[in-house]
mmCIF file of C-alpha atoms in Angstrom:
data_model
loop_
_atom_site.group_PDB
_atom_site.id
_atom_site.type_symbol
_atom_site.label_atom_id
_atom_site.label_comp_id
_atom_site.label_asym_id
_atom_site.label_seq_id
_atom_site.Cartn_x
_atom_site.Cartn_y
_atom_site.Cartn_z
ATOM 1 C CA UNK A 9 -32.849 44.741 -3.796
ATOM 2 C CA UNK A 10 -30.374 44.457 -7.045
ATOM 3 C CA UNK A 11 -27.963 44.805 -4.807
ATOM 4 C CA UNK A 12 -28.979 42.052 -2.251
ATOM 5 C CA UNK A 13 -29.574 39.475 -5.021
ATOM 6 C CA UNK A 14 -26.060 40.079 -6.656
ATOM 7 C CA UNK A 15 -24.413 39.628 -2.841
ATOM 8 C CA UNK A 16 -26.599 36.221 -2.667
ATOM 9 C CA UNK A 17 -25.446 35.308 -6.430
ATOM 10 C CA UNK A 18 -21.751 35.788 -4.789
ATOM 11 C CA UNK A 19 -22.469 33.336 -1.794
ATOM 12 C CA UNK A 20 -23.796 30.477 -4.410
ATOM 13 C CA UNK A 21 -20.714 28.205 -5.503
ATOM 14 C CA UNK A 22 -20.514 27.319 -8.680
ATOM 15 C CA UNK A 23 -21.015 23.470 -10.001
ATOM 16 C CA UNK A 24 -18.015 21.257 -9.710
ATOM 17 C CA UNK A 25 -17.320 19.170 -13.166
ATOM 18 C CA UNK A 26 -17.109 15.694 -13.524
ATOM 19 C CA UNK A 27 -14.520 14.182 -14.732
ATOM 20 C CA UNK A 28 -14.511 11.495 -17.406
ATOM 21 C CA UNK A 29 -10.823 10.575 -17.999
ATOM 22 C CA UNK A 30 -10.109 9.816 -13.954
ATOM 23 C CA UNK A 31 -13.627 8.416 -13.474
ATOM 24 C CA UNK A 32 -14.008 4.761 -13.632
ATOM 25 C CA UNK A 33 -17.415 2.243 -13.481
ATOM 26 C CA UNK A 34 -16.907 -1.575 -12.836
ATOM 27 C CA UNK A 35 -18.827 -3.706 -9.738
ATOM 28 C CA UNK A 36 -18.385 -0.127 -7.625
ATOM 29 C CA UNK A 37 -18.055 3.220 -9.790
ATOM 30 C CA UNK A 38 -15.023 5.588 -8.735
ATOM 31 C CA UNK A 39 -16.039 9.470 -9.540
ATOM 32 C CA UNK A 40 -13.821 12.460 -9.992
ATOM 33 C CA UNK A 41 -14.857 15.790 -10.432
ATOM 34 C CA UNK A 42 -12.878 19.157 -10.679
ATOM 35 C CA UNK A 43 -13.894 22.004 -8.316
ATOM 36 C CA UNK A 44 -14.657 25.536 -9.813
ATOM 37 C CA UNK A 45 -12.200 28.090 -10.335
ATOM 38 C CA UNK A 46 -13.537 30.846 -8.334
ATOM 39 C CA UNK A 47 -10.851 29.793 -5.254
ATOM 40 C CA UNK A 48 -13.329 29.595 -2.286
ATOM 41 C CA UNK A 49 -13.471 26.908 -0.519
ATOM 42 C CA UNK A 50 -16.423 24.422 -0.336
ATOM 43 C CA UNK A 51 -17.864 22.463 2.764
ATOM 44 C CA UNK A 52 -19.160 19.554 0.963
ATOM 45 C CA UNK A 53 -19.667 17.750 -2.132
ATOM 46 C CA UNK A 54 -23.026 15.477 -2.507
ATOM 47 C CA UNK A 55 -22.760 13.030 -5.794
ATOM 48 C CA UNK A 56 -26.680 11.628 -7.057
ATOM 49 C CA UNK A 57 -26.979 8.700 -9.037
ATOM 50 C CA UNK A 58 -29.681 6.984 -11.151
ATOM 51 C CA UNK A 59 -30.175 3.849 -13.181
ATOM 52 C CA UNK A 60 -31.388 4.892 -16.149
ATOM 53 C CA UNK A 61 -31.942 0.846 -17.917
ATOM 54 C CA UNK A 62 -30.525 -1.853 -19.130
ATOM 55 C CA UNK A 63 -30.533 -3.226 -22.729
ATOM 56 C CA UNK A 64 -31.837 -6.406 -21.971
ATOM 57 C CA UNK A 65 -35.052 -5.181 -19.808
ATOM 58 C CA UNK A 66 -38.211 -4.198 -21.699
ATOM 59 C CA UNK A 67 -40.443 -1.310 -21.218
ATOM 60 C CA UNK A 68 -42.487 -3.149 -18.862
ATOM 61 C CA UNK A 69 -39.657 -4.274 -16.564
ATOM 62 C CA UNK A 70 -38.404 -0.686 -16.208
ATOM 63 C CA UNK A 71 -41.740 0.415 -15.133
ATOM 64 C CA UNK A 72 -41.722 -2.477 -12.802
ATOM 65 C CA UNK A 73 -38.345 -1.143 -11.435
ATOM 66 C CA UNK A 74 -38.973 0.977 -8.606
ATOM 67 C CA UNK A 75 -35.003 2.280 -8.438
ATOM 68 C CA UNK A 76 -35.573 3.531 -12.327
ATOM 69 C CA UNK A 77 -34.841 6.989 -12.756
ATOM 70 C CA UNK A 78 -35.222 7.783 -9.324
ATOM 71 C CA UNK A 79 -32.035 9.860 -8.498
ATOM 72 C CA UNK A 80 -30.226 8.329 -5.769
ATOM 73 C CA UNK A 81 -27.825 10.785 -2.982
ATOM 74 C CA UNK A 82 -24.128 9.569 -1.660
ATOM 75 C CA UNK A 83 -23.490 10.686 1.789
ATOM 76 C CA UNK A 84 -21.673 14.219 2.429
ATOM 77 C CA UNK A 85 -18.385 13.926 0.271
ATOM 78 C CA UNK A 86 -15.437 16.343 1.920
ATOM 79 C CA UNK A 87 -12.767 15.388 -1.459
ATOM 80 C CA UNK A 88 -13.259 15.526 -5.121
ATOM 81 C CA UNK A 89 -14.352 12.002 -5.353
ATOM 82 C CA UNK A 90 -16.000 9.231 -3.831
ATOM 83 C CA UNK A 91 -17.145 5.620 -4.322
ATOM 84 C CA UNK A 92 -20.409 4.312 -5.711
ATOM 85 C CA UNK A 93 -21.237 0.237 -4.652
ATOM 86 C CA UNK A 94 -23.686 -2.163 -5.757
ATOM 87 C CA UNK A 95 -24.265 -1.048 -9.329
ATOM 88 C CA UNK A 96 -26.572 -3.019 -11.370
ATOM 89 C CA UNK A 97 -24.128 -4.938 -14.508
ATOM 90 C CA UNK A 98 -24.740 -4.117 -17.899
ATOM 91 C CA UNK A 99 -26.693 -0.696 -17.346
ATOM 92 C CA UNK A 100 -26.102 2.784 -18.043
ATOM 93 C CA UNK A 101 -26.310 5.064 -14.974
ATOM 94 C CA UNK A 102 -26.300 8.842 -14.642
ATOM 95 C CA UNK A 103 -24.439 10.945 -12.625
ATOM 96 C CA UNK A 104 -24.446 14.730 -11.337
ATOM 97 C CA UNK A 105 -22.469 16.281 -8.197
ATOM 98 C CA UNK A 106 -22.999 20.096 -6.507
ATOM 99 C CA UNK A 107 -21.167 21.728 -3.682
ATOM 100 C CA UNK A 108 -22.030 23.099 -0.621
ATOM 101 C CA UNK A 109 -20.600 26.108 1.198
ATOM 102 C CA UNK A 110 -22.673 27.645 4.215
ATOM 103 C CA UNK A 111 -25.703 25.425 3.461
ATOM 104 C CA UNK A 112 -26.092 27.476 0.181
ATOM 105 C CA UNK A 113 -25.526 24.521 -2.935
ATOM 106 C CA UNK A 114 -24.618 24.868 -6.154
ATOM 107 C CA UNK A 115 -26.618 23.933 -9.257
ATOM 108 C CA UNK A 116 -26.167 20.467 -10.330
ATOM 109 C CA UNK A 117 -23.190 19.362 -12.664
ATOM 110 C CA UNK A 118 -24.018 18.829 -16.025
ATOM 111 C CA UNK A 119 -24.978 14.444 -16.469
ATOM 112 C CA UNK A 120 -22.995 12.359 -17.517
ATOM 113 C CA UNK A 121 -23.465 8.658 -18.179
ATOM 114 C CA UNK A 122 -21.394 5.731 -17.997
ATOM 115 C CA UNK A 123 -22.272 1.904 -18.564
ATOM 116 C CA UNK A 124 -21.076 -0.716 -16.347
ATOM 117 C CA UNK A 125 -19.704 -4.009 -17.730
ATOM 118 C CA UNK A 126 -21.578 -6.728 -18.794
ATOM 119 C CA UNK A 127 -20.844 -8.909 -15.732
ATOM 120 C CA UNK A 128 -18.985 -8.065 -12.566
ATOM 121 C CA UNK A 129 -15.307 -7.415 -13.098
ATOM 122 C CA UNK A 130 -12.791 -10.147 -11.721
ATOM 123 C CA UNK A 131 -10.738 -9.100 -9.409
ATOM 124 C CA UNK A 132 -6.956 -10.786 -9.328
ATOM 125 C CA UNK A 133 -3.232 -10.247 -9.225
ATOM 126 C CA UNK A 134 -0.115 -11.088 -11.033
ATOM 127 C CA UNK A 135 1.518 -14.498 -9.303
ATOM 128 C CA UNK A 136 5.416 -15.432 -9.675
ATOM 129 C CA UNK A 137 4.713 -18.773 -10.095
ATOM 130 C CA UNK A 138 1.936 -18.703 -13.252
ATOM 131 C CA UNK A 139 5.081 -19.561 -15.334
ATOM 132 C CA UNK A 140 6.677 -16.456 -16.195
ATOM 133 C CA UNK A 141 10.428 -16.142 -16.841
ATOM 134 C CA UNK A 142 11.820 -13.439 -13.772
ATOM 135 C CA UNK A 143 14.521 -13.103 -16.547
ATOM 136 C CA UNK A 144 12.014 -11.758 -18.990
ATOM 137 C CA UNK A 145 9.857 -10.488 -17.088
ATOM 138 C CA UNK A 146 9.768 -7.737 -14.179
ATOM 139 C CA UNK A 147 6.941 -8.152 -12.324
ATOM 140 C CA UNK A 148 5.799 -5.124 -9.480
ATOM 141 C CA UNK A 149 6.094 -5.330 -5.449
ATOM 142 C CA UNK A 150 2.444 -5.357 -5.399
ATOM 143 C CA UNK A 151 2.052 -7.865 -7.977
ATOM 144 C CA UNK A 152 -0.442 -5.088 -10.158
ATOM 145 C CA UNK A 153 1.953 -4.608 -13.281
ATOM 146 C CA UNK A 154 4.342 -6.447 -15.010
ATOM 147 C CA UNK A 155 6.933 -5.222 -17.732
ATOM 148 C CA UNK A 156 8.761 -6.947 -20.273
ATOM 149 C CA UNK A 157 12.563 -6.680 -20.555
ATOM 150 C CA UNK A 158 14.707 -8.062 -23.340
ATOM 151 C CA UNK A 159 16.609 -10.248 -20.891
ATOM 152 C CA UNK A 160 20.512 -12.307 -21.578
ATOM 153 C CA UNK A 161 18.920 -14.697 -23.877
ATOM 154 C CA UNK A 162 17.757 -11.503 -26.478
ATOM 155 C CA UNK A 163 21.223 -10.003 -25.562
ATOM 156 C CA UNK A 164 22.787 -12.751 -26.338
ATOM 157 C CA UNK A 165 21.835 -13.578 -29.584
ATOM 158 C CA UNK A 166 21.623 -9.689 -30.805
ATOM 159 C CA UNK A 167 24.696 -10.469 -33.088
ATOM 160 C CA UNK A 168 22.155 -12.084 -35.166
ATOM 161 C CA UNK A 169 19.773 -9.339 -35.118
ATOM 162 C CA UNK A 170 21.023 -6.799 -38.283
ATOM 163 C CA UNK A 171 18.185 -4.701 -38.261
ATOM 164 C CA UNK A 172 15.013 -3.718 -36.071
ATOM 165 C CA UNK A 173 14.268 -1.967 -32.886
ATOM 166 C CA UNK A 174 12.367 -4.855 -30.952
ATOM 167 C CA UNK A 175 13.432 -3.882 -26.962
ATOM 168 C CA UNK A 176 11.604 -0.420 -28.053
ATOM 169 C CA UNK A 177 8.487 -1.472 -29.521
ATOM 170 C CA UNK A 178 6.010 -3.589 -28.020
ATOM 171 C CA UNK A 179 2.936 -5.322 -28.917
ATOM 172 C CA UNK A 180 0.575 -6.970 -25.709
ATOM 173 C CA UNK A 181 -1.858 -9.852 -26.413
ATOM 174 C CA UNK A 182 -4.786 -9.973 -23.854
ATOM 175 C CA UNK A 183 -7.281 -12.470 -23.444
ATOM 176 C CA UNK A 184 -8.600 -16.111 -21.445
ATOM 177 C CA UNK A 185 -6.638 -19.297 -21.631
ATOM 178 C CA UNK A 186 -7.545 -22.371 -20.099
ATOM 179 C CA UNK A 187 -5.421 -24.094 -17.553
ATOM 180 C CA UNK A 188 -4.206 -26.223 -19.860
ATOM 181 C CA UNK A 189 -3.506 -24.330 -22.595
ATOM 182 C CA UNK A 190 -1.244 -22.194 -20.132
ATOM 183 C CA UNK A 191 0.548 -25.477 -18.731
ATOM 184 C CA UNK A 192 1.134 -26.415 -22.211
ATOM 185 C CA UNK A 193 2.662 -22.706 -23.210
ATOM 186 C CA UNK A 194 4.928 -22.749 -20.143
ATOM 187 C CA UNK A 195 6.141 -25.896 -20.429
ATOM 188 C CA UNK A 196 6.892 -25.570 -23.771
ATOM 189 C CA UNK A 197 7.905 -22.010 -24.992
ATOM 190 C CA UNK A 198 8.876 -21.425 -28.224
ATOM 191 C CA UNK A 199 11.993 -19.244 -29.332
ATOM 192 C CA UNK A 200 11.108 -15.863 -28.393
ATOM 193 C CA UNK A 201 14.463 -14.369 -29.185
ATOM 194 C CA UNK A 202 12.703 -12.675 -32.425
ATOM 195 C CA UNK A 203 8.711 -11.483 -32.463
ATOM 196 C CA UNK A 204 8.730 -13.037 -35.604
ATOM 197 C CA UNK A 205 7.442 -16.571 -34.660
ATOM 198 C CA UNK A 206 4.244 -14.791 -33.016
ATOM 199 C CA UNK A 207 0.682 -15.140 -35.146
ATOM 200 C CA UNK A 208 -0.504 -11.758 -35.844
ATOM 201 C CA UNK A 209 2.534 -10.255 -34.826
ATOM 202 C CA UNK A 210 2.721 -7.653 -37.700
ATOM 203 C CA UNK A 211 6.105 -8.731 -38.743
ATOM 204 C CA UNK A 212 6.349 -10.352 -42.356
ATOM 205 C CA UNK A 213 6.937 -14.029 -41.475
ATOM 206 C CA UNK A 214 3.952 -15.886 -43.085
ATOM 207 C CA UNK A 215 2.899 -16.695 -39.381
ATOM 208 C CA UNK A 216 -0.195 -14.099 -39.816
ATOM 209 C CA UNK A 217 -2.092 -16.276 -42.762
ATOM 210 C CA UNK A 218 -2.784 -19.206 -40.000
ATOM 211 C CA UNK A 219 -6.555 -19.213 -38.945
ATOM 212 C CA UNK A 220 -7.928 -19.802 -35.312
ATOM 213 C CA UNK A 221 -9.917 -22.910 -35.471
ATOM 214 C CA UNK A 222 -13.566 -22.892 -34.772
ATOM 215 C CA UNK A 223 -13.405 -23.452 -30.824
ATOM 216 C CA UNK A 224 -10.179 -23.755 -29.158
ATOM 217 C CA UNK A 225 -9.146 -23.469 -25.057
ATOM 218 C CA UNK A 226 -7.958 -19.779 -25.435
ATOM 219 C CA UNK A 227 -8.274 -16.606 -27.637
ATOM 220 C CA UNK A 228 -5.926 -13.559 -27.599
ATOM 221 C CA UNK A 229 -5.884 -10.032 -29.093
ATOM 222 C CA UNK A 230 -3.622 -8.126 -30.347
ATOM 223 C CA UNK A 231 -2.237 -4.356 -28.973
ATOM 224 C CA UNK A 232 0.321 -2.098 -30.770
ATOM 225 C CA UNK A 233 1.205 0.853 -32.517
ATOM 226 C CA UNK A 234 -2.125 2.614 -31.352
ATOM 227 C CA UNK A 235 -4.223 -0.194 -32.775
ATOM 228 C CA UNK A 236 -6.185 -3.427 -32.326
ATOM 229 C CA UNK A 237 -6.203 -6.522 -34.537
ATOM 230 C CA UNK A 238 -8.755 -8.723 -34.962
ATOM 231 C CA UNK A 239 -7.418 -12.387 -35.121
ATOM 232 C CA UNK A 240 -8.003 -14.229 -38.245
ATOM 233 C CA UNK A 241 -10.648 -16.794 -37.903
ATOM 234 C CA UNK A 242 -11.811 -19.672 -40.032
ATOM 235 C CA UNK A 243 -14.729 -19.473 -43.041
ATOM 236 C CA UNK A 244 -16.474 -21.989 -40.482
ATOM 237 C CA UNK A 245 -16.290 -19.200 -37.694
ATOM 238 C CA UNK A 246 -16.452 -15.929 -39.490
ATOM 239 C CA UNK A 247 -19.873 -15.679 -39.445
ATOM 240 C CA UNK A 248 -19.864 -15.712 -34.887
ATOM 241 C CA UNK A 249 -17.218 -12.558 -35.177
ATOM 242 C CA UNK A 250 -18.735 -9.334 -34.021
ATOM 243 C CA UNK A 251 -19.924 -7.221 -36.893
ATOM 244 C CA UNK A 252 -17.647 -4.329 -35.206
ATOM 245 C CA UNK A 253 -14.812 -6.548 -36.121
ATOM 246 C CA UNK A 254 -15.793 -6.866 -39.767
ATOM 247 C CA UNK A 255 -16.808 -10.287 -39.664
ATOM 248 C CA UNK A 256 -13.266 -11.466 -38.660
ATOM 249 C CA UNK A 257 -12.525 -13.456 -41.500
ATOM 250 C CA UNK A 258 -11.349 -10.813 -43.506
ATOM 251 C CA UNK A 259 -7.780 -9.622 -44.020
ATOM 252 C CA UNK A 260 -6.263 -5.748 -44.001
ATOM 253 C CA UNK A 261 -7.703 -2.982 -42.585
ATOM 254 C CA UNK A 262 -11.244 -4.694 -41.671
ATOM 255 C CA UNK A 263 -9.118 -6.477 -38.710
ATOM 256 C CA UNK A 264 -7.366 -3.631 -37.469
ATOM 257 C CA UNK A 265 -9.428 -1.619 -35.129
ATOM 258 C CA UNK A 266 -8.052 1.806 -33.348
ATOM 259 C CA UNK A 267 -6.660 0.684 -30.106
ATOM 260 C CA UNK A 268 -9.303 2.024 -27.022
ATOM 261 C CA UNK A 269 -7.754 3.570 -24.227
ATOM 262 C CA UNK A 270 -9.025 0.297 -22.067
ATOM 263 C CA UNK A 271 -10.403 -3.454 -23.308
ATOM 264 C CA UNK A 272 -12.722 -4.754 -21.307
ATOM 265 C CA UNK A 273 -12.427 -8.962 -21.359
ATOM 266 C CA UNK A 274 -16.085 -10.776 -21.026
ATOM 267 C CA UNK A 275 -16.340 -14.821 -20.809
ATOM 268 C CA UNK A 276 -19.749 -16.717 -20.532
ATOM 269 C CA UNK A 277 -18.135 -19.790 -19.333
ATOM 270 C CA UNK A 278 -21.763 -21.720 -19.756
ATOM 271 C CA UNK A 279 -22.430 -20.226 -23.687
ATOM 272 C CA UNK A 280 -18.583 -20.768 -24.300
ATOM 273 C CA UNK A 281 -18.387 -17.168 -25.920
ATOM 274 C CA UNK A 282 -15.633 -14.861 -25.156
ATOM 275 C CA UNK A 283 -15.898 -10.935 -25.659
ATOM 276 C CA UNK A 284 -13.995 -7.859 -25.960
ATOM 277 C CA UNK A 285 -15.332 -4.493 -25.688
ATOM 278 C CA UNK A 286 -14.194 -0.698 -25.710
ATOM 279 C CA UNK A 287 -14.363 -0.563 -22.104
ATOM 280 C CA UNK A 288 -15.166 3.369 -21.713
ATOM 281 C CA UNK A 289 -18.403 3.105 -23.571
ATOM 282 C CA UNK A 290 -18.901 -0.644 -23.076
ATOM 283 C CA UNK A 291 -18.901 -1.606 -27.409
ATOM 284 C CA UNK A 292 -18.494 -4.614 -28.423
ATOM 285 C CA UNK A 293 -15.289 -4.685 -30.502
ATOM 286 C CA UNK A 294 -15.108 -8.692 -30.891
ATOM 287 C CA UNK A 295 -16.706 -11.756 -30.045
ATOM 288 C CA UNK A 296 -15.937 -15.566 -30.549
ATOM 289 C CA UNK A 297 -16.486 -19.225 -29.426
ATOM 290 C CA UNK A 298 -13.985 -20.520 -26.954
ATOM 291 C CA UNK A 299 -13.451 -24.081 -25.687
ATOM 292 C CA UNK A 300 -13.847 -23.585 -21.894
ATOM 293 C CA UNK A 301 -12.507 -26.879 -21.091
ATOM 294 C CA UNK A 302 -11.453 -26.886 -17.213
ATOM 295 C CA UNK A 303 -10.301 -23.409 -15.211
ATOM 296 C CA UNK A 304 -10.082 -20.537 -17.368
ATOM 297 C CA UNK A 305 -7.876 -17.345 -16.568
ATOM 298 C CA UNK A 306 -6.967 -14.255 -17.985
ATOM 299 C CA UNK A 307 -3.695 -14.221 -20.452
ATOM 300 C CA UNK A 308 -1.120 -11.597 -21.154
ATOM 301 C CA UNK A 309 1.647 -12.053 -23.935
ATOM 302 C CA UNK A 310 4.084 -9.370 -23.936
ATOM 303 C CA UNK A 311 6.908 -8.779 -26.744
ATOM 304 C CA UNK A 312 9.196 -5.996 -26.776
ATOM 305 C CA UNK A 313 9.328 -3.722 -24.074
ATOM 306 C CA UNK A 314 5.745 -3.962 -23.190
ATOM 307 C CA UNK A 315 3.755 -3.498 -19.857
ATOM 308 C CA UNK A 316 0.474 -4.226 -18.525
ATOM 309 C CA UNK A 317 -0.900 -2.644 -15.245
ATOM 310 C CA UNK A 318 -4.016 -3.536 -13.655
ATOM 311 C CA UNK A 319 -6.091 -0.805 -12.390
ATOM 312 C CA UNK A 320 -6.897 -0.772 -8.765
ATOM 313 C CA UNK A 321 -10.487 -2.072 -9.595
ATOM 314 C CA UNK A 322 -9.030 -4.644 -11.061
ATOM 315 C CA UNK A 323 -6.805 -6.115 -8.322
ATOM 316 C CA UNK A 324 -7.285 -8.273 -6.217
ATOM 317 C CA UNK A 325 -7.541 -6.074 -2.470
ATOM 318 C CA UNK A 326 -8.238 -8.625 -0.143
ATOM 319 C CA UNK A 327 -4.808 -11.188 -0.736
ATOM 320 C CA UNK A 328 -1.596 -10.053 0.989
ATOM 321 C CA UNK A 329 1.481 -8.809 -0.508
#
């Protein structure tokens, strides 16, 4: 009989793993697991699912919620991931996966949890003719990344450059712009031979001490050197930053958050509020007013020799290359 139940224990696989760095949760959740060790090959993989709230609903909703904690089965899965649609937005959701070989399954995956953004994620591509300079800037064959490049105009004028290693460090601003506001940037750049005309730009040029207004068509973060900053904001606005942010109208290290591996981008056109969050565990790292005054779009800044690269959630997968 021992010897029976130690030959079945053999035939049981043992639980795959998920795995948080390659999974990702938007509109549709992406998960990744990592199969055991033992070498022996599995017939199947089934992934279950289950909404476990949101913040806004109250205990009465969720017990009016007949999908609430009720775990929820993927088809048979033959690859170490698979695809999860119609996801509720701002929610947390649990997930577990087991394996299958010779109808015997293994036990369940430990949980794990991931939130899903506030509002479904915007799906787009980079476009040559937003105003970028192709002299500046390289942008990819499938229009998901672009990368800065110092370009003849930097190369140019390096003679005047004595000291600093700008085409090797970069910083990235991300955040919404009007249509307007990006008109008026592209049609009217401002000498970018040196990052030191930039606001917030971390270079000592006096430029950092000017304020954001109250409400204005466009606000942009920060990213560099492994952090985040906070932009400055008026003693009339202060008081809207997020209180992860320190209030916002401080200066130092109350501005300067550590830089997430992802920022999520939020806009409620209708409240005209913009916010950015940690978007692994969905935080809210900042929050402001914005002027949403006509079409609104996302906006990169790049300095140095800086890159942004849309994930594949992100892009836009129904427009042609």
């Amino acid at each position: 009989m021992k010897e029976m139940y130690q030959e079945m224990s053999e035939l049981v696989p043992d639980p795959p793993m998920i795995d948080l760095s390659q999974s990702r949760v938007y509109n549709e959740a992406t998960i990744c697991w990592r199969l055991s060790d033992d070498h022996v090959p599995t017939d199947h993989h089934v992934l279950e699912y289950r909404r476990l709230g949101a913040p806004s609903q109250s205990p009465s909703q969720e017990d009016d919620d007949v999908d609430s904690g009720a775990w929820r089965a993927t088809e048979r899965v033959y690859a170490p991931s698979t695809v999860v649609s119609d996801l509720e937005p701002d929610s947390l959701y649990a997930f577990r996966v087991r394996s299958c070989r010779n109808s015997i399954y293994s036990p369940y995956s430990p949980e794990v949890t991931f939130h899903t953004p506030p509002a479904p994620a915007f799906g787009f591509l980079f476009n040559d003719k937003c105003g970028f300079s192709a002299e500046r800037l390289v942008l990819s064959k499938r229009r998901d990344s672009v990368e800065s490049q110092a370009g003849v105009a930097f190369l140019l004028s390096s003679d005047r450059v004595q000291t600093g290693s700008y085409p090797h460090s970069y910083l990235v601003k991300v955040g919404v712009a009007s249509d307007s506001k990006l008109l008026e940037w592209f049609h009217n750049p401002r000498d970018t031979s040196s990052p030191r005309y930039d606001q917030d730009s971390g270079h000592d040029s006096g430029s950092e001490d000017t304020c954001y207004e109250l409400s204005q068509p466009f606000t942009l973060l920060t990213l560099g050197m492994g952090k985040l900053v906070i932009p400055k904001a008026s003693s009339s606005s202060s008081s809207n930053s997020s209180a992860a942010a320190g209030g916002g109208g401080g200066g130092g290290s109350e501005r300067v958050l550590p830089m997430p591996q992802r920022v999520g981008v939020c806009l409620d056109y209708e409240a005209g509020r913009v916010y950015f969050y940690d978007a692994d565990s969905m935080r809210c790292l900042y929050e402001r007013q914005v002027e949403c005054s006509g079409t609104m779009y996302p906006a990169f800044g790049l300095m140095g020799s800086g890159k942004v690269h849309l994930e594949d959630f992100i892009t836009a997968k129904r427009l042609t290359f």
